[in-house]
Amino acid sequence: MSSDPVWRVLRALDVRRRGVALSLVYGVGGTLSALGLAALSAWLITRAWQQPPILSLSIAITAVRLLGITRGLFRYLERLASHDVALRAMTTAREKVYRALSNGDAATTVSIRRGDLLARTGADIDEIGNALVRAVLPAAVAAITGVAAVAIMWFASPVAAVVLAAALLLAGVAAPVLASRGAADTARAAVRGRSDVSAATMLLLDHGSELAVAGRRGGVLADVSRAEAEVSAATDRGARLQALAAAVTPLSMGLTVVAACLIGIGLADGGDPSPMRLGVLMLLGLSAFDAIGPLAAAGVTWQHSRAAAERVLDLVGEPADWSGETAADVPRHDGPVRLRVDSLSWGWPDVPALGGPLTRELDAGARLVVTGASGVGKSTLLLTLAGLLSPTSGTVTASTPTGEPVDLAAAALYCAEDAHLFAVSVRENLLVARGDATDGEMAAALGQVGLGEWLAGLPDGLDTVLVGGAEAVSGGQRRRLLLARALLNTSPVVLLDEPTEHLDATDSDELLRAALGDLFGPERTVVVVTHHLPADVEPDVVLR
């Protein structure tokens, strides 16, 4: 149990024991009320058949109404308490996962597809919360209720109690085990398929127009359909075992009822023809399965949660590494840097190299342009040059003009094509690049990228909130804002991924000329990935 990924994550979330205890108390209270209601109802029905004075039944009638009310009340309170525990746990999980990501290696995050990252920090954490509400607590309630039902049955008939215990064990152990095994492959395939669907969907949302122009949108849509088909096929493969698991509980209930009838008849033959006892034997046995029935679904939920927990742990490491301390910033190297690429091949892990081998040396202030069609590895090359993605072979090194080595992460600034704009003020969006930038520096940077008039027209200037983040500006304005961030940053190596997308041809050429000219100054090295290069621009190096 200690090695199960779900338990490892749950232990790290500091789940409130008081909340768990309340959930158990309410859950057990509801199921015990149901047991008492079944036993008392059986006695009352069979006793009323004997037509005793109505006053002799008044206490039983009142107790039945009380147990009916408390059963519903306890179940409602149990749902409130268990969901409160689960929601608090998921909030803690997200906080710790986000903190672990922010304090961890940026290369780990960058190397994961955006849709996959979204699935791991969203739906997968929800699945871990489901394990608490739909697996752990129901299993604990079922165990306590089963013991109580067998103990009550013992007073009616020890033989019936033994039969009930065996039936409850069969339904409470065999059913969830079968369901869990049937869902194992299904869960893994479903998580992978969900990740593929999310990644393809995000690609369509972010680059729909470019994919349409390149004629690749149909292929991406086909990838979505294929991922959905794989999920459906995997679900069908696990259906047989899950169907068998679903049949175990009603089969156990049927055996319990038949045994209760036979035992009741045997008791009658032995001189104890009490119809009340027969009714209690039958209805109490049936009611005991109310808490056992959900365990087959709990096995499926646990398997889904296990796959989700494995993916979360793969993303952020073991819970012991989820440090609450903020990671120290990498000290920036502000002086000029020489960049050397030696026999470099680049690509994603477990994927054949997209390009190379490449050998180049860029002196401080050099300008490099990388052009080519979509999907050939231009952005991947930038990630490799920034030190965010390990080369498949070869090296990328940085040094001062005098030859002293420089940490690549301290020297390079990677400006992603889909970098995020936050739903905060313009000032706060720019301070992401450099926390000590002054208002004058930010206004100057916006003016240099062509957003001076836009800034002047904002109602609150730099304090204007971009409601909705990127939705508050046009595609071209978003690109210029991201370029202003790069200007404010002091890194000596600037890596720009498609900095002029969504601009018209004239504005795009003008901004590219500036970026490859004196916009970043004479000592900062600039590497630009673009689909086109103005005819009158001559950078130091062009890679096609």
mmCIF file of C-alpha atoms in Angstrom, residues 174-509:
data_model
loop_
_atom_site.group_PDB
_atom_site.id
_atom_site.type_symbol
_atom_site.label_atom_id
_atom_site.label_comp_id
_atom_site.label_asym_id
_atom_site.label_seq_id
_atom_site.Cartn_x
_atom_site.Cartn_y
_atom_site.Cartn_z
ATOM 1 C CA ALA A 174 -13.716 -10.118 -5.556
ATOM 2 C CA ALA A 175 -15.849 -7.444 -7.240
ATOM 3 C CA PRO A 176 -13.453 -4.492 -6.779
ATOM 4 C CA VAL A 177 -10.423 -6.646 -7.662
ATOM 5 C CA LEU A 178 -12.015 -7.827 -10.917
ATOM 6 C CA ALA A 179 -13.217 -4.328 -11.733
ATOM 7 C CA SER A 180 -9.784 -2.872 -10.994
ATOM 8 C CA ARG A 181 -8.020 -5.374 -13.233
ATOM 9 C CA GLY A 182 -10.512 -4.805 -16.001
ATOM 10 C CA ALA A 183 -9.989 -1.055 -15.761
ATOM 11 C CA ALA A 184 -6.182 -1.130 -15.538
ATOM 12 C CA ASP A 185 -5.377 -1.125 -19.257
ATOM 13 C CA THR A 186 -8.454 0.957 -19.955
ATOM 14 C CA ALA A 187 -7.362 3.652 -17.514
ATOM 15 C CA ARG A 188 -3.866 3.925 -18.951
ATOM 16 C CA ALA A 189 -5.141 4.066 -22.506
ATOM 17 C CA ALA A 190 -7.795 6.595 -21.561
ATOM 18 C CA VAL A 191 -5.254 8.889 -19.884
ATOM 19 C CA ARG A 192 -2.917 8.669 -22.875
ATOM 20 C CA GLY A 193 -5.803 9.253 -25.257
ATOM 21 C CA ARG A 194 -7.062 12.215 -23.232
ATOM 22 C CA SER A 195 -3.582 13.698 -23.328
ATOM 23 C CA ASP A 196 -3.360 13.225 -27.106
ATOM 24 C CA VAL A 197 -6.800 14.771 -27.613
ATOM 25 C CA SER A 198 -5.892 17.733 -25.375
ATOM 26 C CA ALA A 199 -2.592 18.280 -27.188
ATOM 27 C CA ALA A 200 -4.201 18.138 -30.631
ATOM 28 C CA THR A 201 -7.046 20.407 -29.517
ATOM 29 C CA MET A 202 -4.640 23.002 -28.116
ATOM 30 C CA LEU A 203 -2.673 22.833 -31.365
ATOM 31 C CA LEU A 204 -5.851 23.526 -33.351
ATOM 32 C CA LEU A 205 -6.864 26.390 -31.068
ATOM 33 C CA ASP A 206 -3.437 28.039 -31.096
ATOM 34 C CA HIS A 207 -2.406 27.453 -34.708
ATOM 35 C CA GLY A 208 -5.608 26.753 -36.608
ATOM 36 C CA SER A 209 -4.975 29.349 -39.306
ATOM 37 C CA GLU A 210 -1.351 28.282 -39.869
ATOM 38 C CA LEU A 211 -2.373 24.618 -40.079
ATOM 39 C CA ALA A 212 -5.081 25.476 -42.586
ATOM 40 C CA VAL A 213 -2.607 27.381 -44.768
ATOM 41 C CA ALA A 214 -0.104 24.526 -44.573
ATOM 42 C CA GLY A 215 -2.819 21.969 -45.364
ATOM 43 C CA ARG A 216 -2.241 20.078 -42.109
ATOM 44 C CA ARG A 217 -5.480 20.784 -40.255
ATOM 45 C CA GLY A 218 -7.095 17.624 -41.615
ATOM 46 C CA GLY A 219 -4.202 15.557 -40.291
ATOM 47 C CA VAL A 220 -4.550 17.041 -36.814
ATOM 48 C CA LEU A 221 -8.304 16.371 -36.840
ATOM 49 C CA ALA A 222 -7.531 12.806 -37.891
ATOM 50 C CA ASP A 223 -5.169 12.520 -34.905
ATOM 51 C CA VAL A 224 -8.013 13.596 -32.610
ATOM 52 C CA SER A 225 -10.341 10.990 -34.122
ATOM 53 C CA ARG A 226 -7.666 8.311 -33.865
ATOM 54 C CA ALA A 227 -6.989 9.109 -30.192
ATOM 55 C CA GLU A 228 -10.714 8.967 -29.417
ATOM 56 C CA ALA A 229 -10.999 5.629 -31.245
ATOM 57 C CA GLU A 230 -8.123 4.179 -29.199
ATOM 58 C CA VAL A 231 -9.849 5.226 -25.986
ATOM 59 C CA SER A 232 -13.089 3.551 -27.122
ATOM 60 C CA ALA A 233 -11.288 0.345 -28.080
ATOM 61 C CA ALA A 234 -9.482 0.192 -24.748
ATOM 62 C CA THR A 235 -12.752 0.744 -22.904
ATOM 63 C CA ASP A 236 -14.339 -2.167 -24.760
ATOM 64 C CA ARG A 237 -11.413 -4.442 -23.876
ATOM 65 C CA GLY A 238 -11.925 -3.881 -20.176
ATOM 66 C CA ALA A 239 -15.697 -4.250 -20.312
ATOM 67 C CA ARG A 240 -15.778 -8.031 -19.836
ATOM 68 C CA LEU A 241 -14.025 -8.133 -16.480
ATOM 69 C CA GLN A 242 -15.965 -5.102 -15.304
ATOM 70 C CA ALA A 243 -19.240 -6.783 -16.327
ATOM 71 C CA LEU A 244 -18.243 -9.866 -14.345
ATOM 72 C CA ALA A 245 -17.382 -7.672 -11.376
ATOM 73 C CA ALA A 246 -20.769 -5.979 -11.624
ATOM 74 C CA ALA A 247 -22.460 -9.404 -11.536
ATOM 75 C CA VAL A 248 -20.691 -10.548 -8.359
ATOM 76 C CA THR A 249 -22.708 -8.321 -6.001
ATOM 77 C CA PRO A 250 -26.235 -9.300 -7.185
ATOM 78 C CA LEU A 251 -25.110 -12.930 -7.278
ATOM 79 C CA SER A 252 -23.936 -12.687 -3.668
ATOM 80 C CA MET A 253 -27.202 -11.005 -2.690
ATOM 81 C CA GLY A 254 -29.197 -13.777 -4.324
ATOM 82 C CA LEU A 255 -27.208 -16.464 -2.513
ATOM 83 C CA THR A 256 -27.739 -14.627 0.776
ATOM 84 C CA VAL A 257 -31.511 -14.460 0.267
ATOM 85 C CA VAL A 258 -31.737 -18.134 -0.691
ATOM 86 C CA ALA A 259 -29.636 -19.115 2.322
ATOM 87 C CA ALA A 260 -31.788 -16.933 4.594
ATOM 88 C CA CYS A 261 -34.931 -18.666 3.324
ATOM 89 C CA LEU A 262 -33.447 -22.121 3.849
ATOM 90 C CA ILE A 263 -32.176 -21.229 7.305
ATOM 91 C CA GLY A 264 -35.537 -19.694 8.208
ATOM 92 C CA ILE A 265 -37.369 -22.827 7.065
ATOM 93 C CA GLY A 266 -34.925 -24.964 9.035
ATOM 94 C CA LEU A 267 -35.575 -22.910 12.137
ATOM 95 C CA ALA A 268 -39.327 -23.323 11.585
ATOM 96 C CA ASP A 269 -38.935 -27.094 11.268
ATOM 97 C CA GLY A 270 -36.998 -27.072 14.516
ATOM 98 C CA GLY A 271 -39.938 -25.646 16.418
ATOM 99 C CA ASP A 272 -39.308 -21.931 16.041
ATOM 100 C CA PRO A 273 -41.802 -20.844 13.392
ATOM 101 C CA SER A 274 -41.240 -17.094 13.975
ATOM 102 C CA PRO A 275 -42.089 -15.167 10.787
ATOM 103 C CA MET A 276 -40.397 -12.086 12.277
ATOM 104 C CA ARG A 277 -37.046 -13.888 12.395
ATOM 105 C CA LEU A 278 -37.404 -14.982 8.774
ATOM 106 C CA GLY A 279 -38.145 -11.405 7.698
ATOM 107 C CA VAL A 280 -35.136 -10.094 9.621
ATOM 108 C CA LEU A 281 -32.864 -12.726 8.079
ATOM 109 C CA MET A 282 -33.923 -11.759 4.557
ATOM 110 C CA LEU A 283 -34.146 -7.960 4.738
ATOM 111 C CA LEU A 284 -31.094 -7.474 6.973
ATOM 112 C CA GLY A 285 -28.979 -9.522 4.562
ATOM 113 C CA LEU A 286 -30.171 -7.486 1.592
ATOM 114 C CA SER A 287 -29.641 -4.167 3.361
ATOM 115 C CA ALA A 288 -26.058 -5.097 4.258
ATOM 116 C CA PHE A 289 -25.172 -4.937 0.568
ATOM 117 C CA ASP A 290 -26.113 -1.249 0.277
ATOM 118 C CA ALA A 291 -22.617 -0.317 1.451
ATOM 119 C CA ILE A 292 -20.909 -3.128 -0.482
ATOM 120 C CA GLY A 293 -22.481 -2.377 -3.864
ATOM 121 C CA PRO A 294 -20.364 0.730 -4.668
ATOM 122 C CA LEU A 295 -17.075 -1.136 -4.114
ATOM 123 C CA ALA A 296 -16.907 -2.481 -7.681
ATOM 124 C CA ALA A 297 -17.060 1.097 -8.951
ATOM 125 C CA ALA A 298 -14.538 2.036 -6.249
ATOM 126 C CA GLY A 299 -12.070 -0.457 -7.754
ATOM 127 C CA VAL A 300 -12.427 1.204 -11.156
ATOM 128 C CA THR A 301 -12.035 4.659 -9.608
ATOM 129 C CA TRP A 302 -8.902 3.563 -7.765
ATOM 130 C CA GLN A 303 -7.346 2.288 -10.972
ATOM 131 C CA HIS A 304 -8.061 5.557 -12.782
ATOM 132 C CA SER A 305 -6.642 7.484 -9.842
ATOM 133 C CA ARG A 306 -3.518 5.311 -9.787
ATOM 134 C CA ALA A 307 -2.774 6.064 -13.443
ATOM 135 C CA ALA A 308 -3.375 9.771 -12.821
ATOM 136 C CA ALA A 309 -1.125 9.774 -9.735
ATOM 137 C CA GLU A 310 1.660 8.081 -11.700
ATOM 138 C CA ARG A 311 1.493 10.829 -14.298
ATOM 139 C CA VAL A 312 1.538 13.593 -11.661
ATOM 140 C CA LEU A 313 4.530 12.001 -9.911
ATOM 141 C CA ASP A 314 6.267 11.653 -13.256
ATOM 142 C CA LEU A 315 5.739 15.385 -13.797
ATOM 143 C CA VAL A 316 6.865 16.787 -10.429
ATOM 144 C CA GLY A 317 8.736 13.916 -8.770
ATOM 145 C CA GLU A 318 8.147 12.308 -5.400
ATOM 146 C CA PRO A 319 6.157 14.276 -2.766
ATOM 147 C CA ALA A 320 9.308 14.600 -0.646
ATOM 148 C CA ASP A 321 10.687 16.869 -3.396
ATOM 149 C CA TRP A 322 7.643 19.176 -3.361
ATOM 150 C CA SER A 323 9.508 21.835 -1.465
ATOM 151 C CA GLY A 324 7.562 24.764 -0.088
ATOM 152 C CA GLU A 325 10.592 27.020 -0.455
ATOM 153 C CA THR A 326 10.844 29.276 -3.450
ATOM 154 C CA ALA A 327 13.744 28.338 -5.687
ATOM 155 C CA ALA A 328 16.491 30.884 -5.968
ATOM 156 C CA ASP A 329 16.585 32.717 -9.267
ATOM 157 C CA VAL A 330 19.425 31.836 -11.606
ATOM 158 C CA PRO A 331 21.819 34.820 -11.474
ATOM 159 C CA ARG A 332 21.734 36.625 -14.787
ATOM 160 C CA HIS A 333 24.865 37.168 -16.819
ATOM 161 C CA ASP A 334 24.535 40.647 -18.288
ATOM 162 C CA GLY A 335 27.790 40.944 -20.211
ATOM 163 C CA PRO A 336 28.379 39.998 -23.857
ATOM 164 C CA VAL A 337 28.412 36.290 -24.626
ATOM 165 C CA ARG A 338 29.833 34.146 -27.391
ATOM 166 C CA LEU A 339 27.600 31.187 -28.323
ATOM 167 C CA ARG A 340 29.169 28.019 -29.746
ATOM 168 C CA VAL A 341 27.283 25.102 -31.297
ATOM 169 C CA ASP A 342 29.403 22.007 -31.910
ATOM 170 C CA SER A 343 28.083 19.017 -33.942
ATOM 171 C CA LEU A 344 24.600 19.715 -32.563
ATOM 172 C CA SER A 345 21.623 17.506 -33.330
ATOM 173 C CA TRP A 346 18.309 18.339 -31.686
ATOM 174 C CA GLY A 347 14.940 16.761 -31.079
ATOM 175 C CA TRP A 348 12.526 15.583 -28.404
ATOM 176 C CA PRO A 349 13.249 12.662 -26.053
ATOM 177 C CA ASP A 350 12.484 9.244 -27.598
ATOM 178 C CA VAL A 351 11.992 10.924 -30.993
ATOM 179 C CA PRO A 352 14.485 10.828 -33.879
ATOM 180 C CA ALA A 353 16.583 13.968 -34.253
ATOM 181 C CA LEU A 354 14.853 16.745 -36.168
ATOM 182 C CA GLY A 355 18.039 18.340 -37.457
ATOM 183 C CA GLY A 356 21.814 18.465 -37.395
ATOM 184 C CA PRO A 357 24.650 18.029 -37.045
ATOM 185 C CA LEU A 358 25.189 21.783 -36.809
ATOM 186 C CA THR A 359 28.391 23.631 -35.981
ATOM 187 C CA ARG A 360 28.379 27.414 -35.656
ATOM 188 C CA GLU A 361 30.019 30.082 -33.534
ATOM 189 C CA LEU A 362 28.159 33.315 -32.865
ATOM 190 C CA ASP A 363 30.119 36.228 -31.490
ATOM 191 C CA ALA A 364 28.473 38.712 -29.136
ATOM 192 C CA GLY A 365 25.990 40.839 -31.075
ATOM 193 C CA ALA A 366 25.570 38.325 -33.929
ATOM 194 C CA ARG A 367 22.262 37.894 -35.731
ATOM 195 C CA LEU A 368 21.036 34.424 -36.710
ATOM 196 C CA VAL A 369 17.827 33.677 -38.622
ATOM 197 C CA VAL A 370 16.299 30.182 -38.780
ATOM 198 C CA THR A 371 13.695 29.649 -41.508
ATOM 199 C CA GLY A 372 11.712 26.683 -42.751
ATOM 200 C CA ALA A 373 8.292 25.092 -42.931
ATOM 201 C CA SER A 374 6.199 24.259 -39.857
ATOM 202 C CA GLY A 375 7.178 21.104 -38.013
ATOM 203 C CA VAL A 376 10.811 20.856 -39.180
ATOM 204 C CA GLY A 377 12.286 21.613 -35.721
ATOM 205 C CA LYS A 378 12.887 25.379 -35.650
ATOM 206 C CA SER A 379 11.317 25.924 -32.216
ATOM 207 C CA THR A 380 12.992 22.768 -30.919
ATOM 208 C CA LEU A 381 16.360 24.210 -31.975
ATOM 209 C CA LEU A 382 15.617 27.375 -29.995
ATOM 210 C CA LEU A 383 14.751 25.325 -26.897
ATOM 211 C CA THR A 384 18.052 23.495 -27.291
ATOM 212 C CA LEU A 385 20.016 26.729 -27.695
ATOM 213 C CA ALA A 386 18.325 28.065 -24.547
ATOM 214 C CA GLY A 387 19.412 25.022 -22.543
ATOM 215 C CA LEU A 388 15.789 23.979 -21.933
ATOM 216 C CA LEU A 389 16.058 20.825 -24.026
ATOM 217 C CA SER A 390 19.037 18.489 -24.023
ATOM 218 C CA PRO A 391 20.702 17.913 -27.414
ATOM 219 C CA THR A 392 20.346 14.484 -28.950
ATOM 220 C CA SER A 393 24.058 14.836 -29.681
ATOM 221 C CA GLY A 394 26.685 17.564 -29.678
ATOM 222 C CA THR A 395 26.929 20.566 -27.373
ATOM 223 C CA VAL A 396 25.823 24.164 -26.926
ATOM 224 C CA THR A 397 28.142 26.330 -24.814
ATOM 225 C CA ALA A 398 28.341 29.983 -23.851
ATOM 226 C CA SER A 399 31.419 31.968 -22.852
ATOM 227 C CA THR A 400 32.597 35.508 -22.400
ATOM 228 C CA PRO A 401 34.636 37.114 -25.206
ATOM 229 C CA THR A 402 37.735 36.239 -23.187
ATOM 230 C CA GLY A 403 36.799 32.540 -23.075
ATOM 231 C CA GLU A 404 35.421 32.199 -19.528
ATOM 232 C CA PRO A 405 32.494 29.713 -19.445
ATOM 233 C CA VAL A 406 28.999 31.060 -18.773
ATOM 234 C CA ASP A 407 25.949 29.106 -17.631
ATOM 235 C CA LEU A 408 23.688 28.875 -20.683
ATOM 236 C CA ALA A 409 20.552 29.234 -18.528
ATOM 237 C CA ALA A 410 21.963 32.472 -17.085
ATOM 238 C CA ALA A 411 22.712 33.934 -20.509
ATOM 239 C CA ALA A 412 19.822 32.929 -22.793
ATOM 240 C CA LEU A 413 16.249 34.251 -22.918
ATOM 241 C CA TYR A 414 13.750 32.057 -24.764
ATOM 242 C CA CYS A 415 10.679 33.960 -26.009
ATOM 243 C CA ALA A 416 8.090 31.311 -26.814
ATOM 244 C CA GLU A 417 5.634 31.709 -29.644
ATOM 245 C CA ASP A 418 2.715 30.966 -27.285
ATOM 246 C CA ALA A 419 4.061 32.769 -24.190
ATOM 247 C CA HIS A 420 1.274 33.591 -21.750
ATOM 248 C CA LEU A 421 -0.341 36.965 -21.189
ATOM 249 C CA PHE A 422 -1.870 37.164 -17.721
ATOM 250 C CA ALA A 423 -5.231 38.699 -16.849
ATOM 251 C CA VAL A 424 -3.524 41.457 -14.853
ATOM 252 C CA SER A 425 -2.309 44.976 -15.641
ATOM 253 C CA VAL A 426 0.011 45.815 -18.522
ATOM 254 C CA ARG A 427 2.678 46.739 -15.966
ATOM 255 C CA GLU A 428 2.511 43.346 -14.244
ATOM 256 C CA ASN A 429 2.670 41.553 -17.596
ATOM 257 C CA LEU A 430 5.878 43.408 -18.416
ATOM 258 C CA LEU A 431 7.433 42.959 -14.974
ATOM 259 C CA VAL A 432 7.480 39.240 -15.710
ATOM 260 C CA ALA A 433 10.552 39.977 -17.832
ATOM 261 C CA ARG A 434 12.376 42.057 -15.201
ATOM 262 C CA GLY A 435 10.967 42.787 -11.779
ATOM 263 C CA ASP A 436 12.876 46.053 -11.240
ATOM 264 C CA ALA A 437 11.900 47.718 -14.530
ATOM 265 C CA THR A 438 10.716 51.303 -14.104
ATOM 266 C CA ASP A 439 7.592 52.813 -15.653
ATOM 267 C CA GLY A 440 9.772 54.843 -17.985
ATOM 268 C CA GLU A 441 11.619 51.745 -19.193
ATOM 269 C CA MET A 442 8.357 49.898 -19.774
ATOM 270 C CA ALA A 443 6.835 52.804 -21.703
ATOM 271 C CA ALA A 444 10.012 53.097 -23.782
ATOM 272 C CA ALA A 445 9.990 49.377 -24.592
ATOM 273 C CA LEU A 446 6.350 49.549 -25.699
ATOM 274 C CA GLY A 447 7.152 52.529 -27.885
ATOM 275 C CA GLN A 448 10.088 50.709 -29.508
ATOM 276 C CA VAL A 449 7.866 47.780 -30.549
ATOM 277 C CA GLY A 450 5.146 50.048 -31.957
ATOM 278 C CA LEU A 451 2.717 50.128 -29.021
ATOM 279 C CA GLY A 452 3.282 53.738 -27.965
ATOM 280 C CA GLU A 453 -0.056 55.000 -29.326
ATOM 281 C CA TRP A 454 -1.829 51.918 -27.942
ATOM 282 C CA LEU A 455 -0.426 52.657 -24.467
ATOM 283 C CA ALA A 456 -1.437 56.310 -24.703
ATOM 284 C CA GLY A 457 -4.999 55.267 -25.552
ATOM 285 C CA LEU A 458 -5.415 52.925 -22.587
ATOM 286 C CA PRO A 459 -7.747 54.305 -19.891
ATOM 287 C CA ASP A 460 -5.326 53.656 -17.026
ATOM 288 C CA GLY A 461 -2.052 53.488 -18.918
ATOM 289 C CA LEU A 462 0.254 50.799 -17.543
ATOM 290 C CA ASP A 463 -2.330 50.043 -14.827
ATOM 291 C CA THR A 464 -4.945 48.980 -17.376
ATOM 292 C CA VAL A 465 -5.990 45.397 -16.685
ATOM 293 C CA LEU A 466 -5.934 43.008 -19.631
ATOM 294 C CA VAL A 467 -9.255 41.305 -18.906
ATOM 295 C CA GLY A 468 -8.994 37.751 -20.181
ATOM 296 C CA GLY A 469 -5.256 37.994 -20.791
ATOM 297 C CA ALA A 470 -4.496 37.406 -24.470
ATOM 298 C CA GLU A 471 -8.192 37.829 -25.313
ATOM 299 C CA ALA A 472 -7.940 41.531 -24.420
ATOM 300 C CA VAL A 473 -5.549 42.294 -27.297
ATOM 301 C CA SER A 474 -5.221 41.422 -30.956
ATOM 302 C CA GLY A 475 -2.781 38.816 -32.199
ATOM 303 C CA GLY A 476 -0.389 41.508 -33.401
ATOM 304 C CA GLN A 477 -0.555 43.441 -30.142
ATOM 305 C CA ARG A 478 0.159 40.243 -28.241
ATOM 306 C CA ARG A 479 3.306 39.663 -30.305
ATOM 307 C CA ARG A 480 4.497 43.209 -29.696
ATOM 308 C CA LEU A 481 3.880 42.898 -25.950
ATOM 309 C CA LEU A 482 5.941 39.717 -25.851
ATOM 310 C CA LEU A 483 8.704 41.484 -27.792
ATOM 311 C CA ALA A 484 8.591 44.352 -25.263
ATOM 312 C CA ARG A 485 9.192 41.784 -22.536
ATOM 313 C CA ALA A 486 12.307 40.606 -24.360
ATOM 314 C CA LEU A 487 13.543 44.190 -24.607
ATOM 315 C CA LEU A 488 13.185 44.740 -20.867
ATOM 316 C CA ASN A 489 15.091 41.566 -20.053
ATOM 317 C CA THR A 490 18.862 41.978 -19.940
ATOM 318 C CA SER A 491 19.918 38.502 -21.134
ATOM 319 C CA PRO A 492 22.777 38.739 -23.656
ATOM 320 C CA VAL A 493 21.295 35.994 -25.883
ATOM 321 C CA VAL A 494 17.712 36.542 -27.112
ATOM 322 C CA LEU A 495 15.889 33.658 -28.814
ATOM 323 C CA LEU A 496 12.704 34.815 -30.563
ATOM 324 C CA ASP A 497 10.191 32.252 -31.836
ATOM 325 C CA GLU A 498 7.988 33.718 -34.588
ATOM 326 C CA PRO A 499 8.022 37.266 -33.131
ATOM 327 C CA THR A 500 5.997 38.792 -35.983
ATOM 328 C CA GLU A 501 3.211 36.205 -36.480
ATOM 329 C CA HIS A 502 -0.271 37.750 -36.897
ATOM 330 C CA LEU A 503 1.173 41.025 -38.198
ATOM 331 C CA ASP A 504 0.533 42.192 -41.737
ATOM 332 C CA ALA A 505 3.407 41.897 -44.212
ATOM 333 C CA THR A 506 4.508 45.537 -43.914
ATOM 334 C CA ASP A 507 4.500 45.644 -40.107
ATOM 335 C CA SER A 508 6.096 42.183 -39.921
ATOM 336 C CA ASP A 509 8.985 43.201 -42.176
#
